[in-house]
Amino acid sequence: MTIIAIDPGNQESGWVVIDETDAHPLAAGKWDNQRLLDVILDDPTELLDLGDLGTSPARGDDYLDTLVIEMVASYGMPVGAEVFDTCVWIGRFTQAWEDCDNTVVETILRPDVKLHHTGWRGSKDSNVTAALVERFAPGQRNHGKGTKAQPGFFHGFKADLWQAYALGVCFWDRQRTAAANQALADLTIHARTPISEGL
């Protein structure tokens, strides 16, 4: 399973492709929504070659089978046209993904992503970024980006790429937890029939 995570916007969206084995970012970008939609409709695997990270490690499966996208929710405050436009794009991305026979689409609310990474739904994006750096690139220079000569784990990351990556990792962690729980359940030894029932 290779995951594409999208942090949607009303005009542009940040996206990251994540390797299922260790959540390594394979490709990422912040594109005009129509461009991203066109690539998804044509061939989503092209994202692996068109990203803005500049690293493009050849690893993992080149088949993208899961789309995880941040979902908009009402928090009781008035919202503008931008939010409604973002909702439209969430629907368009979802439909495009399903039309390409990529049937797995998951949505996660932003506060849940923040809670997952920082333990608090009200944390700032900078807190989420710091948590990601501490987890995946501890001790690396420039917030895990490294340098041009020595690229770090988050080489090329900026702005909305952090939010898209945080979203993807949240989903990735949930999948690993579910798989671990299932494996534990499969190993559970069923209790034998009590001796008293055989008397």
XYZ file of C-alpha atoms in Angstrom:
199
model
C 0.000 0.000 0.000
C 1.262 3.432 -0.972
C -0.649 6.406 0.363
C -1.350 9.827 -1.080
C -2.392 12.374 1.523
C -3.995 15.650 0.458
C -4.382 18.811 2.501
C -7.094 20.448 0.377
C -7.541 24.120 -0.302
C -9.974 26.172 -2.308
C -7.432 26.814 -5.079
C -4.265 24.876 -4.241
C -3.679 21.701 -2.264
C -0.648 20.204 -0.599
C -0.034 16.503 -1.223
C 2.473 13.882 -0.143
C 2.988 10.294 -1.303
C 4.054 8.049 1.578
C 5.803 4.686 1.486
C 3.846 2.136 3.507
C 6.949 0.458 4.929
C 8.263 3.331 7.040
C 6.187 6.421 6.157
C 9.061 7.867 4.134
C 7.863 10.734 1.906
C 8.372 9.659 -1.706
C 7.020 12.738 -3.468
C 5.191 15.915 -2.536
C 3.984 19.207 -3.872
C 1.617 22.112 -3.530
C -0.284 22.416 -6.780
C -3.210 24.118 -8.366
C -6.242 21.938 -7.690
C -7.057 21.408 -11.357
C -3.529 20.181 -12.074
C -3.691 17.707 -9.189
C -7.135 16.523 -10.288
C -5.967 16.020 -13.886
C -3.008 13.874 -12.775
C -5.220 11.755 -10.523
C -7.658 11.187 -13.377
C -4.907 10.411 -15.906
C -2.499 8.287 -13.843
C -1.984 8.837 -10.100
C 1.376 7.040 -10.170
C 2.745 10.001 -12.148
C 2.815 11.855 -8.843
C 5.899 9.826 -7.941
C 7.774 11.429 -10.840
C 6.293 14.932 -10.675
C 6.807 15.857 -7.044
C 8.733 18.865 -5.802
C 10.964 17.170 -3.232
C 13.796 16.449 -5.600
C 14.705 13.169 -3.886
C 12.309 10.683 -5.549
C 13.674 7.570 -3.822
C 12.901 4.411 -5.792
C 11.363 2.304 -3.084
C 8.118 0.671 -2.132
C 5.203 -0.108 -4.389
C 4.541 2.325 -7.214
C 0.814 1.579 -7.033
C -1.137 4.188 -5.114
C -4.153 2.473 -3.631
C -5.166 4.745 -0.759
C -6.204 8.387 -0.714
C -6.492 10.094 2.641
C -7.822 13.627 2.600
C -8.475 16.165 5.308
C -12.188 16.677 5.848
C -13.779 20.010 6.680
C -16.012 20.159 9.757
C -18.239 22.769 11.350
C -16.988 24.279 14.589
C -19.922 26.648 15.118
C -18.315 29.707 13.531
C -19.315 31.473 10.299
C -17.227 30.478 7.283
C -16.582 32.103 3.942
C -16.807 30.941 0.339
C -13.268 29.512 0.528
C -14.414 26.755 2.893
C -17.295 25.766 0.651
C -15.004 25.768 -2.387
C -12.634 23.487 -0.471
C -15.534 21.114 0.226
C -16.267 20.972 -3.500
C -12.645 20.060 -4.234
C -12.658 17.359 -1.567
C -15.589 15.806 -3.395
C -13.919 16.149 -6.791
C -10.674 14.540 -5.613
C -12.620 11.706 -3.988
C -14.699 11.055 -7.091
C -11.630 11.134 -9.338
C -9.851 8.620 -7.122
C -12.799 6.235 -7.146
C -13.225 6.623 -10.919
C -9.662 5.354 -11.346
C -10.619 2.123 -9.538
C -8.696 3.244 -6.461
C -11.449 2.411 -4.036
C -9.864 3.255 -0.694
C -10.662 6.833 0.326
C -10.358 7.913 3.942
C -11.087 11.282 5.535
C -9.668 12.612 8.793
C -10.498 15.848 10.586
C -7.661 18.279 11.251
C -8.218 18.355 15.041
C -7.853 14.556 15.079
C -4.522 14.847 13.260
C -3.322 17.378 15.819
C -4.474 15.161 18.682
C -2.665 12.190 17.177
C 0.672 13.957 16.899
C 0.656 16.285 19.899
C -2.001 14.985 22.282
C -4.034 18.184 21.986
C -6.651 19.095 19.372
C -5.977 22.806 19.847
C -2.266 22.667 19.061
C -0.764 24.851 16.346
C 0.600 23.617 13.042
C 4.090 24.446 14.297
C 3.581 22.014 17.182
C 2.624 19.264 14.744
C 5.686 20.016 12.613
C 7.923 19.862 15.687
C 6.419 16.499 16.653
C 7.075 15.109 13.168
C 10.680 16.303 13.196
C 11.269 14.841 16.658
C 9.855 11.508 15.514
C 11.344 11.102 12.054
C 14.387 13.377 11.935
C 15.766 13.916 15.439
C 19.042 15.801 15.389
C 18.891 16.605 11.683
C 19.645 20.170 10.662
C 17.090 22.750 9.555
C 14.029 21.050 11.047
C 14.904 17.747 9.421
C 15.351 19.249 5.955
C 19.119 19.004 6.059
C 21.108 20.800 3.377
C 21.418 20.584 -0.389
C 24.619 18.588 -0.001
C 23.174 16.412 2.750
C 19.379 16.236 2.354
C 17.443 15.312 5.456
C 14.310 13.235 5.889
C 12.144 16.306 5.186
C 14.230 17.738 2.358
C 12.078 20.056 0.246
C 9.248 20.354 2.774
C 7.477 23.688 3.194
C 4.073 25.161 4.043
C 1.165 22.788 3.401
C 3.405 19.776 2.774
C 3.825 19.433 6.530
C 0.070 19.285 7.061
C -0.410 16.769 4.257
C 2.371 14.594 5.658
C 0.948 14.785 9.185
C -2.395 13.659 7.778
C -0.819 10.727 5.941
C 1.185 9.601 8.965
C -1.923 9.760 11.154
C -3.666 7.384 8.743
C -0.531 5.207 8.456
C -0.325 4.860 12.237
C -4.001 3.956 12.452
C -3.519 1.233 9.852
C -0.523 -0.191 11.693
C -2.451 -0.174 14.971
C -5.389 -1.941 13.346
C -3.068 -4.532 11.797
C -1.312 -5.125 15.120
C -4.629 -5.529 16.923
C -5.810 -7.996 14.289
C -2.592 -9.990 14.542
C -2.988 -10.117 18.317
C -6.577 -11.271 17.945
C -5.494 -13.983 15.506
C -2.961 -15.253 18.034
C -5.451 -15.374 20.865
C -5.921 -18.930 22.058
C -9.565 -19.791 22.503
C -10.403 -20.955 25.986
C -10.902 -24.671 26.301
C -14.212 -26.068 27.369
C -14.382 -25.914 31.153
C -13.925 -29.272 32.834
C -17.250 -28.876 34.626
C -19.094 -29.017 31.278
C -17.741 -32.486 30.618
C -19.059 -33.935 33.860
